[in-house]
Coordinates of C-alpha atoms and ligand atoms in Angstrom, one line a residue:
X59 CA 14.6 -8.3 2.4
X60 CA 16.1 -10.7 -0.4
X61 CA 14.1 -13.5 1.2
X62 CA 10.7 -11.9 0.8
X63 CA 11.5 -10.2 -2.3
X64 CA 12.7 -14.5 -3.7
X65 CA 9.6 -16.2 -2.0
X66 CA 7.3 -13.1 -3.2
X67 CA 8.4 -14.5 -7.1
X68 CA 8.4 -18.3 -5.6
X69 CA 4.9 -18.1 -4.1
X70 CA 3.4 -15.8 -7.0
X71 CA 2.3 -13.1 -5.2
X72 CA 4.8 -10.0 -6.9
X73 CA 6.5 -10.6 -10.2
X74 CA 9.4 -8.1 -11.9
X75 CA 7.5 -6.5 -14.9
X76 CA 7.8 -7.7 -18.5
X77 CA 10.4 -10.6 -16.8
X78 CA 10.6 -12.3 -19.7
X79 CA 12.1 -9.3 -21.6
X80 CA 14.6 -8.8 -18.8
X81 CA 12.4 -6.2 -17.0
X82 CA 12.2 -3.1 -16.8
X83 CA 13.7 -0.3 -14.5
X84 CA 11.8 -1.1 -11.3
X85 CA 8.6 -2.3 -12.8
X86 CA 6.8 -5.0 -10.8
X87 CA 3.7 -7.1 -11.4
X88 CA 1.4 -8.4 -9.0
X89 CA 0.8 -12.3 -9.3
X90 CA -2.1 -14.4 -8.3
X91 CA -1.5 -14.4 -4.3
X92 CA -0.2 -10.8 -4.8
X93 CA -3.4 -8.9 -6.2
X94 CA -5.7 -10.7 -3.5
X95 CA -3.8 -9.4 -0.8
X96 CA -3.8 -5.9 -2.7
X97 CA -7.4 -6.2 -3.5
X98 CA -8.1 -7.7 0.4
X99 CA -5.7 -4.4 1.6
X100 CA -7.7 -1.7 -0.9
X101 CA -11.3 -3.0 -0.2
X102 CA -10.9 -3.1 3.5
X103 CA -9.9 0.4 3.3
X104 CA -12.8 1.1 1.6
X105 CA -15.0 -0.6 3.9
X106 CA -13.6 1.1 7.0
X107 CA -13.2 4.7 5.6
X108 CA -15.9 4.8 3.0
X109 CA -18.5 2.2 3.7
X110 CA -18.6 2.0 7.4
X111 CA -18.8 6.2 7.8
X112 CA -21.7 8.1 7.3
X113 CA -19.4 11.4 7.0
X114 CA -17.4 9.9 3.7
X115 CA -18.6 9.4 0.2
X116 CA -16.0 7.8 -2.3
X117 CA -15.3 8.0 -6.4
X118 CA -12.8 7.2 -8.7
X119 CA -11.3 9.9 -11.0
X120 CA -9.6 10.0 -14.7
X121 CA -6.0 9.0 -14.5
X122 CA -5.3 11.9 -16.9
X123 CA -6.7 15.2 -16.0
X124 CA -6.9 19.3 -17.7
X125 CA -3.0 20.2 -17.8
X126 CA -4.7 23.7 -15.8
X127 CA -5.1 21.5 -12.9
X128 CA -1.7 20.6 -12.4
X129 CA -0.7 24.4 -13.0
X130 CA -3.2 25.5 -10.2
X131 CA -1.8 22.5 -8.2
X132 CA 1.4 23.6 -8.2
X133 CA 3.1 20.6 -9.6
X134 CA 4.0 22.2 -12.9
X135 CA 6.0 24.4 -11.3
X136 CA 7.0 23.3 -7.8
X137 CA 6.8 19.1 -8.3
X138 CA 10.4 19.0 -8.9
X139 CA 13.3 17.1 -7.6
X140 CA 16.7 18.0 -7.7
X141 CA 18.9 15.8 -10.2
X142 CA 22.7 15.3 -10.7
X143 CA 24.5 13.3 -13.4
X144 CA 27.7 11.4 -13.1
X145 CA 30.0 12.7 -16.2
X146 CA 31.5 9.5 -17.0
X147 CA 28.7 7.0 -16.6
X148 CA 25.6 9.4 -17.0
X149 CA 23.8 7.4 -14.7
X150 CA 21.1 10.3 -12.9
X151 CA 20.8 11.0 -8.8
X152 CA 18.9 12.9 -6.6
X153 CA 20.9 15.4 -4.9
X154 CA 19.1 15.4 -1.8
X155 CA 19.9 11.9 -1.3
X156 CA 23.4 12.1 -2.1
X157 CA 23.9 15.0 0.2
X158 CA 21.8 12.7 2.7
X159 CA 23.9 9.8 2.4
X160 CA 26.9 11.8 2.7
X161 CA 25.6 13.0 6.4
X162 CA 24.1 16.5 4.9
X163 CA 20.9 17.4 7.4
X164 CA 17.9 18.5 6.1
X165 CA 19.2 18.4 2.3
X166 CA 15.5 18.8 0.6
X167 CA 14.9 21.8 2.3
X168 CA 18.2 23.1 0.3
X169 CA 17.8 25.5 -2.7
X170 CA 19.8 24.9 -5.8
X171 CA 22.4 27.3 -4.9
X172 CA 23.0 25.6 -1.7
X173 CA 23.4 22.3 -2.8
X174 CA 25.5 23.1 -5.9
X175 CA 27.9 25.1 -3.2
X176 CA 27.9 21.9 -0.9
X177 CA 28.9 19.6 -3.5
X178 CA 31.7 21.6 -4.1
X179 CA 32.8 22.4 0.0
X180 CA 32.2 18.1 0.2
X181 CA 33.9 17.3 -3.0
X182 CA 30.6 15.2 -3.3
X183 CA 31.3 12.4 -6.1
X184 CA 28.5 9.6 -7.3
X185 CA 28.3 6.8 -5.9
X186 CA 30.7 5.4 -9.1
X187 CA 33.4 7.8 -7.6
X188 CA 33.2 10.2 -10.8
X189 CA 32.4 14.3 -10.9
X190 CA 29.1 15.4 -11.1
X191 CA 27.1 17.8 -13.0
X192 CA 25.8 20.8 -11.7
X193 CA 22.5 20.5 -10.0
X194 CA 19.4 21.1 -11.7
X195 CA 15.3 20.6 -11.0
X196 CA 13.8 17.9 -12.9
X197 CA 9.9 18.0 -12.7
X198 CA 8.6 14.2 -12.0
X199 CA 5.5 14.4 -13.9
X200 CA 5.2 11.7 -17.1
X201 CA 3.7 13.8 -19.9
X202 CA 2.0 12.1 -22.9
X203 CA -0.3 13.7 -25.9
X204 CA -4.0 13.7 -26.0
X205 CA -4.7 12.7 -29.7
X206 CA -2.6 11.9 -33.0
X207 CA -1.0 15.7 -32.3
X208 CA 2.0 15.5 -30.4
X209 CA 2.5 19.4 -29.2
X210 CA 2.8 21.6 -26.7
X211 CA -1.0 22.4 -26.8
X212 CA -1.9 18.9 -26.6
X213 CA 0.4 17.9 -23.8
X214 CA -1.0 16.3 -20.2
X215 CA 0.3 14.5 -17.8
X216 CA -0.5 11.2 -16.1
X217 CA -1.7 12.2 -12.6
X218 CA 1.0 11.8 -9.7
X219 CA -1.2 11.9 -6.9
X220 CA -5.3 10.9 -6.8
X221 CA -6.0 13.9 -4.6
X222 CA -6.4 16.6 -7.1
X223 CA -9.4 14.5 -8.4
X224 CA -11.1 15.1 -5.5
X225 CA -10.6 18.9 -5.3
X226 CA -11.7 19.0 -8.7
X227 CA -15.1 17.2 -8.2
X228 CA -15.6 18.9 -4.9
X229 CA -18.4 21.3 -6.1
X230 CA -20.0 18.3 -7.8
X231 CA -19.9 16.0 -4.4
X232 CA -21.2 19.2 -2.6
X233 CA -24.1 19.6 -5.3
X234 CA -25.1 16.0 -5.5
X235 CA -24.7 14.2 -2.2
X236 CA -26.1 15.6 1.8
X237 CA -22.4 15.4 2.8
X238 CA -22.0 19.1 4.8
X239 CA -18.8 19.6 6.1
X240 CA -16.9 18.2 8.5
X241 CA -16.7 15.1 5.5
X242 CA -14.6 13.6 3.3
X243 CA -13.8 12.1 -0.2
X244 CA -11.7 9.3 -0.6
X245 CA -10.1 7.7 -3.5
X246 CA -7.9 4.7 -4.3
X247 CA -6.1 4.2 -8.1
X248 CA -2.9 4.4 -9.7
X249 CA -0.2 7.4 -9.6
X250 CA 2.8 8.2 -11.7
X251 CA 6.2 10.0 -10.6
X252 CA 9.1 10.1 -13.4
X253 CA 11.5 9.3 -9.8
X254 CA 15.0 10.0 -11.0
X255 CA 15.8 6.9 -8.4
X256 CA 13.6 4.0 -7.7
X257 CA 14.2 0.5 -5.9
X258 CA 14.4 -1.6 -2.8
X259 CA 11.5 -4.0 -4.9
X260 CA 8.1 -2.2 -4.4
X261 CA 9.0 1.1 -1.7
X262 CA 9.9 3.6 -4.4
X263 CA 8.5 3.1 -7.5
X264 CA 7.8 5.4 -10.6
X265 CA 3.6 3.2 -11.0
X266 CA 2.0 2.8 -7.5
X267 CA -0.9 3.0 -6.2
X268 CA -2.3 5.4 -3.6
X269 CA -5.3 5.8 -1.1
X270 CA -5.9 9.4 0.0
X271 CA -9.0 11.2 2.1
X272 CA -9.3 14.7 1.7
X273 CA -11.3 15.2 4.6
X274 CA -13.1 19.1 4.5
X275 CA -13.1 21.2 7.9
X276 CA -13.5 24.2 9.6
X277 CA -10.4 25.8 9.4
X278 CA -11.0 26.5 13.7
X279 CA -11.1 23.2 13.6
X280 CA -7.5 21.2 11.8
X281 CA -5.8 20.7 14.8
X282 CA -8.4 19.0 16.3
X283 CA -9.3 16.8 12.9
X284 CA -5.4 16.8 12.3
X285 CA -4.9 14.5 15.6
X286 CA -8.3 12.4 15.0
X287 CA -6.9 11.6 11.8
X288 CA -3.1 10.4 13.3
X289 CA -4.9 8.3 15.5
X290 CA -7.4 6.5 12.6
X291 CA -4.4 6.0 11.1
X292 CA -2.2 4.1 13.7
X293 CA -5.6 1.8 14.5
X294 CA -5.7 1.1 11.0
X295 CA -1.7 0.2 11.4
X296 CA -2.7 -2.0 14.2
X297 CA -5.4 -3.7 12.0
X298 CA -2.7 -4.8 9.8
X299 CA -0.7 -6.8 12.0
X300 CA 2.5 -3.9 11.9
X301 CA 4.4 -3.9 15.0
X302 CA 3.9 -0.5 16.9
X303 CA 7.8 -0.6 17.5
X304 CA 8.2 -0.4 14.3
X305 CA 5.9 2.3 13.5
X306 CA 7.5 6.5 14.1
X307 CA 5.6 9.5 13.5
X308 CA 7.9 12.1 12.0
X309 CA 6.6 15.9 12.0
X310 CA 8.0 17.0 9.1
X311 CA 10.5 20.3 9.6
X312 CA 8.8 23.7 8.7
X313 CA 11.5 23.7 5.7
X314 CA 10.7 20.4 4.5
X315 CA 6.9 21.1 4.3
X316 CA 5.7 20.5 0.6
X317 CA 4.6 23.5 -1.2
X318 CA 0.6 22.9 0.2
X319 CA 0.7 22.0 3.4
X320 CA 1.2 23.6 7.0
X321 CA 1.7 20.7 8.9
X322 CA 2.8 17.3 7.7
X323 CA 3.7 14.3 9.7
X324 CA 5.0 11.4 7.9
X325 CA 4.6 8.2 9.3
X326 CA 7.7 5.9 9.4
X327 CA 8.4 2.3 9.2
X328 CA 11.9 0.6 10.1
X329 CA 11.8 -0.8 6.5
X330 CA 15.3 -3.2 6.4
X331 CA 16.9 -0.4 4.3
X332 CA 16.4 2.0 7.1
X333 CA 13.2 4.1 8.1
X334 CA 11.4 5.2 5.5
X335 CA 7.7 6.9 4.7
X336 CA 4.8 4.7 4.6
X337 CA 2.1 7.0 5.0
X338 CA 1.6 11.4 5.2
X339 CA -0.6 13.0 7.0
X340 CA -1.2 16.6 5.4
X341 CA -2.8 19.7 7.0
X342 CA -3.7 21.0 3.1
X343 CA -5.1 24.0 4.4
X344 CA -7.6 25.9 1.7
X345 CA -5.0 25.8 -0.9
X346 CA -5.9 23.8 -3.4
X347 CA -9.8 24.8 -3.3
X348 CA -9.0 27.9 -3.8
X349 CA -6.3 27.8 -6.5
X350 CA -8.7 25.6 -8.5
X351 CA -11.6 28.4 -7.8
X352 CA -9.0 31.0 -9.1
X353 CA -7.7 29.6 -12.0
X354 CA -11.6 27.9 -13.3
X355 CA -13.4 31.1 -12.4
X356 CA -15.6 28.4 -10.8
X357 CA -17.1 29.7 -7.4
X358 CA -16.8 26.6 -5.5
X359 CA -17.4 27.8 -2.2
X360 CA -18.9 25.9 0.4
X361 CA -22.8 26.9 2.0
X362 CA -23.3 26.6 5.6
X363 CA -26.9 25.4 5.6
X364 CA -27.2 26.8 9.2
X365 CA -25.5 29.6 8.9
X366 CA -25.5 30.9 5.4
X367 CA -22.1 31.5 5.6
X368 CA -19.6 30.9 2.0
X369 CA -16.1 29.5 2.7
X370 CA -13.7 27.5 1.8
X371 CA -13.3 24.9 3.9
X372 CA -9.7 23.9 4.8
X373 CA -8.6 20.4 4.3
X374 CA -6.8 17.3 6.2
X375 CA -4.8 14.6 4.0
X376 CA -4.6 11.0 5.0
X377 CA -2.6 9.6 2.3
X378 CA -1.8 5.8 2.3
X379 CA 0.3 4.2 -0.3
X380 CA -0.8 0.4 -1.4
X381 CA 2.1 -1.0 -2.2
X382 CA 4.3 0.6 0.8
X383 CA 1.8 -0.7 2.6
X384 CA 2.2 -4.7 0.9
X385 CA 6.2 -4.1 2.0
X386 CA 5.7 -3.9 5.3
X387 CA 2.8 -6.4 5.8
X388 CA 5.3 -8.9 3.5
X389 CA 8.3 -7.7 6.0
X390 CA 6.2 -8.8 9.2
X391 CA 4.1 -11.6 8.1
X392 CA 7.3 -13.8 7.2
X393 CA 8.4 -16.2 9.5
X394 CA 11.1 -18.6 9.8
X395 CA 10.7 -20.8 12.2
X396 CA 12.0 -24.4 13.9
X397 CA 9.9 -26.8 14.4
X398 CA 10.6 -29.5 16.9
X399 CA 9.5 -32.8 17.3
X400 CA 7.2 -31.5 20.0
X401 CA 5.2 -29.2 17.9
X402 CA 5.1 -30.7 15.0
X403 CA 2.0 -32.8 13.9
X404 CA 3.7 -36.3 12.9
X405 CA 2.0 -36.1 9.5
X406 CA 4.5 -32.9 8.6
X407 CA 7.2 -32.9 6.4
X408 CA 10.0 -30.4 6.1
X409 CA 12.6 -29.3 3.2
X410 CA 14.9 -27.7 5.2
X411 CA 16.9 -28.0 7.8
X412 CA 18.2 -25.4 10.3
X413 CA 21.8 -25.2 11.6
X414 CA 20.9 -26.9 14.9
X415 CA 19.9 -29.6 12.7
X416 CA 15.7 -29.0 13.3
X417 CA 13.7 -27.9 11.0
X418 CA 12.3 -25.0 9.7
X419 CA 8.7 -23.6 7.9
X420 CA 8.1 -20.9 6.4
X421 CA 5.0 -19.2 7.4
X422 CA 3.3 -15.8 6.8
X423 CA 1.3 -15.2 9.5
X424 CA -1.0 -12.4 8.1
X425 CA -3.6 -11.2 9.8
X426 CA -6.8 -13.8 8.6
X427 CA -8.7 -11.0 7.0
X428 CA -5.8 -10.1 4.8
X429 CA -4.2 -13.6 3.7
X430 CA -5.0 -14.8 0.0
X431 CA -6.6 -18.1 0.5
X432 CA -8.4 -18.6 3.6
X433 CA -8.8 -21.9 3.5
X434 CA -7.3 -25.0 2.1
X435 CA -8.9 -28.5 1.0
X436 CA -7.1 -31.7 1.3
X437 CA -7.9 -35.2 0.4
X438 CA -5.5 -37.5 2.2
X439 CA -4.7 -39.2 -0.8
X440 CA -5.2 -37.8 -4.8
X441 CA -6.3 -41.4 -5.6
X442 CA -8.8 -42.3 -3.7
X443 CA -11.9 -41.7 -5.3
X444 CA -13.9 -41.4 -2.1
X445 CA -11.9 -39.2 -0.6
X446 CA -11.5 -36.8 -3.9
X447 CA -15.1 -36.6 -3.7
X448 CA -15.8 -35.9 -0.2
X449 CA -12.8 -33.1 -0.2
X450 CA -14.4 -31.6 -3.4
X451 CA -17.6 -31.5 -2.0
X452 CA -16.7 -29.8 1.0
X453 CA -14.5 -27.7 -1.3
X454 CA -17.5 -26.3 -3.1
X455 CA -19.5 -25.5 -0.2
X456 CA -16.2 -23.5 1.8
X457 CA -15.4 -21.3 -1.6
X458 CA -19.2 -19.8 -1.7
X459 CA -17.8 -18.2 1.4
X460 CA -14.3 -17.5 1.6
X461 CA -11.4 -17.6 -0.7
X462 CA -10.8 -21.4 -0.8
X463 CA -8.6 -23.4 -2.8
X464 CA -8.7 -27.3 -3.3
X465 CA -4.9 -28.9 -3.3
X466 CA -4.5 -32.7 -4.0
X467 CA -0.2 -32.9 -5.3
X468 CA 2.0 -34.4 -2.7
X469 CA 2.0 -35.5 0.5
X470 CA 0.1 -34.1 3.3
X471 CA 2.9 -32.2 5.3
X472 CA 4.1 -31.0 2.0
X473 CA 0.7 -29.2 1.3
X474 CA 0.3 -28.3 4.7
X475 CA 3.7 -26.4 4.3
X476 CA 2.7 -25.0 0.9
X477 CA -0.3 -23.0 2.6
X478 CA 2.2 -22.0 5.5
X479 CA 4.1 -20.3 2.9
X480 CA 1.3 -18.3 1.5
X481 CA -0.3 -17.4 5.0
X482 CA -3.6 -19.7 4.7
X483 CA -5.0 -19.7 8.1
X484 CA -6.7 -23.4 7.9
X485 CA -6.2 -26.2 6.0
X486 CA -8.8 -28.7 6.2
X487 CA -8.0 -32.5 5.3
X488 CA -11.0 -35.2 4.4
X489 CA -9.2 -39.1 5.1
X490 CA -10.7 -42.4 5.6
X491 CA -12.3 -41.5 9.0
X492 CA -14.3 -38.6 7.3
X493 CA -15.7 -41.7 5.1
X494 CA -17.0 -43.2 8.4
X495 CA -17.8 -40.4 11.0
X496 CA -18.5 -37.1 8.6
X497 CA -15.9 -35.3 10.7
X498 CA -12.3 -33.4 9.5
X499 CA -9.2 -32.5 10.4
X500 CA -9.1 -28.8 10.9
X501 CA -5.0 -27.5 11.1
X502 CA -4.3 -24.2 12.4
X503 CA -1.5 -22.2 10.5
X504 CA 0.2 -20.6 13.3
X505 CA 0.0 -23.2 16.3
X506 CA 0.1 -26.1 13.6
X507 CA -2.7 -27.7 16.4
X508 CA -5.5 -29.9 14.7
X509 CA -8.9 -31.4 15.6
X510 CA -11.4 -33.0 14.7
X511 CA -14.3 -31.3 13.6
X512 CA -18.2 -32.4 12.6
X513 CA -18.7 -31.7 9.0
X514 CA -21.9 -29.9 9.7
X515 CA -20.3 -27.3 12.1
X516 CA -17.8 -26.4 9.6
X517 CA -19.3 -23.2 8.8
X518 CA -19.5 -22.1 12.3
X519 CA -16.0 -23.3 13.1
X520 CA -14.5 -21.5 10.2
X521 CA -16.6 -18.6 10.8
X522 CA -15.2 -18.3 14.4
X523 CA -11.7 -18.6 13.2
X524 CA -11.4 -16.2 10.2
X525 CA -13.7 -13.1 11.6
X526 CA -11.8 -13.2 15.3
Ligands
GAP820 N1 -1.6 13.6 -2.1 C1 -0.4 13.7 -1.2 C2 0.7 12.8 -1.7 O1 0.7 12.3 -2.8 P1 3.0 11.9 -1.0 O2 3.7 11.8 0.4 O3 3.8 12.4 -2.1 O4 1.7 12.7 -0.8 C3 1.6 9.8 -0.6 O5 2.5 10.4 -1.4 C4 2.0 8.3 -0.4 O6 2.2 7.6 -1.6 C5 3.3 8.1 0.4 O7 3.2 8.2 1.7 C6 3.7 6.7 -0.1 O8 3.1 5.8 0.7 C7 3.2 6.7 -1.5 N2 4.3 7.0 -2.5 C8 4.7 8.2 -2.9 N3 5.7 8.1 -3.8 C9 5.8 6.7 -4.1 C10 6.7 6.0 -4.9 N4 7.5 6.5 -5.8 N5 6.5 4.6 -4.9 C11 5.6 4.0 -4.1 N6 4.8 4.7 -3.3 C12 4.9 6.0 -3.2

């Protein structure tokens, strides 16, 4: 984990936030490598589960919302956490974890009561060895004030989940698209959760960004959708190169439920700090539809066109967080590996050395669709005018297409393991043969192989490489 989280700041893809005033408390910024992959991971989303389905529409809510619809939510009242304080160094905890950590099962199913009597039977201490405070909820929603007026009347909050959005708009959706249900709404932006506890870099944080289908049924028919749904979501796992070893479906104890849903399966990854949530599935049923019909006065049933029939339909949650999702792509794309004489292309360079005395690249072997920079220009040598030319040329003509970057500092192999590091696919190099024969050298990131390839069936070659 400390080696990703070092070469994510080396290779600019995730930055701490405001570094150069120290940071702050688990704030991270996405650099230039970092937002493509983010924007490569959130618009291929969108193309499979908005785009590429005729039963989906999409939108994209306000981050701050009426205050009633967190009440009729629930998260006013039930969005809560439970939080300790050490006496003597006032640092904050979550319970749950504590009593977690300290081999407690099922801790967030606990009330209050419970917990406060189990710190006392396990003489439970913070992690600094100090008493701790009696237990009490702490609600995670940031508030802020609408307008110059800072009141109670004027207080919102900043949304900590996109689906309500969707619930919200539902009768508007229904009213102006053909979507009849079985279909869904999807949504990708930024949430906020006040967590009393953040860390291990970008798993928890208290800014992230989520994206959630709330997909409309038949309540006859949520077990059915519930299990179409698990499987869309392990083949869109698969499409992003995460190991299915890795990969556990937890069905989330009766007790454990949150305060919406019926059935919940969280699906786990073996993160390096243990095995930890990546995405929920949530079987919502018609709770939120009709708390929000209850507490608007809005009739937002559904119309059967066949039928005739009202109802409110029920509702499955995919849920997918963005940057959980960056972790564990980060955690398997990074390679270390030896490269010996054999494999290497005699043009390469290395900087390190392993303890067997080979040496060793580093290489993020994303998935094509999903690395920053596709493809990398070369001229064999920054001074050659010719060369320059010819590698800017063919420079210009790659970028129309894919994400491209032109790279003339240093020698070859050092370039070559530059793009390694950052998960470019092919590197293409113009020398003094391309002068002569209009041909390239074509590398392959993750065999290191090269060939020789005609200038004119660049296209195709590329074409073949990056959409297999
Ligand atoms: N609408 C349902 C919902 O928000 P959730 O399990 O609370 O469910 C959904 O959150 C997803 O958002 C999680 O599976 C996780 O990927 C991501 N997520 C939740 N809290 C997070 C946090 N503090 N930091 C980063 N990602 C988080």
């Amino acid at each position: 984990m400390h080696k990703v989280v070092a070469w994510s700041k080396r290779r600019g893809f995730i930055y701490p936030g405001s570094d150069i005033y120290g940071g702050l408390a688990n704030s991270w910024d996405y650099g230039p490598l970092g937002v493509e992959i983010k924007r490569n991971i959130c618009n291929e989303w969108w193309k499979r589960f908005v785009r590429d389905r005729e039963d989906m529409v999409g939108m994209d809510g306000a981050l701050i919302m009426n205050p009633r619809v967190w009440e009729a939510s629930g998260h006013v009242e039930g969005f809560n956490d439970p939080l300790v304080e050490d006496k003597k160094t006032h640092e904050r905890y979550r319970l749950d974890h504590l009593l977690e950590d300290a081999g407690v099962k099922n801790a967030e199913a606990m009330s209050l009561q419970e917990m406060s009597e189990k710190i006392k039977e396990l003489k439970l201490k913070s992690p600094k060895g100090n008493e701790l405070t009696e237990p009490k909820m702490f609600n995670l929603m940031f508030e802020t004030y609408l307008g110059p007026v800072k009141n109670e009347e004027n207080k919102v909050y900043l949304r900590p989940e996109t689906a309500q959005a969707m619930f919200v708009n539902f009768k508007n959706i229904i009213n102006t698209t053909r979507q009849r249900v079985p279909f869904g709404i999807a949504q990708t932006g930024k949430a906020f959760r006040n967590e009393i506890t953040t860390g291990n870099f970008i798993f928890r944080l208290r800014e992230f960004e989520q994206m959630e289908i709330e997909y409309f049924v038949k309540e006859q028919d949520w077990e059915k959708q519930f299990e179409y749904w698990l499987k869309e979501m392990h083949l869109w796992l698969e499409h992003l190169g995460i190991s299915k070893d890795k990969i556990h479906d937890l069905e989330v104890p009766k007790e454990e439920l949150a305060h919406y849903s019926k059935r919940t399966v969280d699906i786990e990854y073996d993160y390096p700090f243990g095995k930890k949530e990546l995405y929920g599935l949530a079987y919502r049923t018609d709770f939120d539809l009709k708390n929000h019909m209850e507490a608007s006065g809005e009739d937002i049933r559904y119309t059967d066109t066949e039928t005739g029939e009202k109802y409110v339909p029920h509702v499955i949650e995919p849920t997918f967080g963005v940057d959980r999702t960056i972790l564990a792509v980060l955690l398997e794309a990074y390679n270390e590996e030896e490269v010996n004489t054999s494999t290497r292309a005699s043009t390469e360079l290395s900087r390190t050395s392993s303890a067997q005395g080979g040496d060793i690249r580093v290489v993020m072997k994303f998935p094509k669709w999903l690395s920053p920079v596709k493809v990398a220009v070369f001229p064999l040598l920054k001074k050659d005018e010719k060369l320059t030319k010819k590698a800017r040329e063919i420079f210009e003509n790659v970028r129309n297409t894919y994400a491209a970057e032109y790279d003339e500092g240093g020698a070859i192999g050092k370039r070559y393991r530059r793009h390694d590091e950052i998960g470019t696919p092919v590197c293409i190099t113009v020398d003094h043969d391309t002068l002569e024969d209009d041909t390239v050298t074509m590398r392959d990131r993750d065999s290191m192989e090269q060939k020789r390839v005609k200038i004119e069936e660049l296209k195709d070659e590329l074409s073949k490489i990056l959409n297999s």
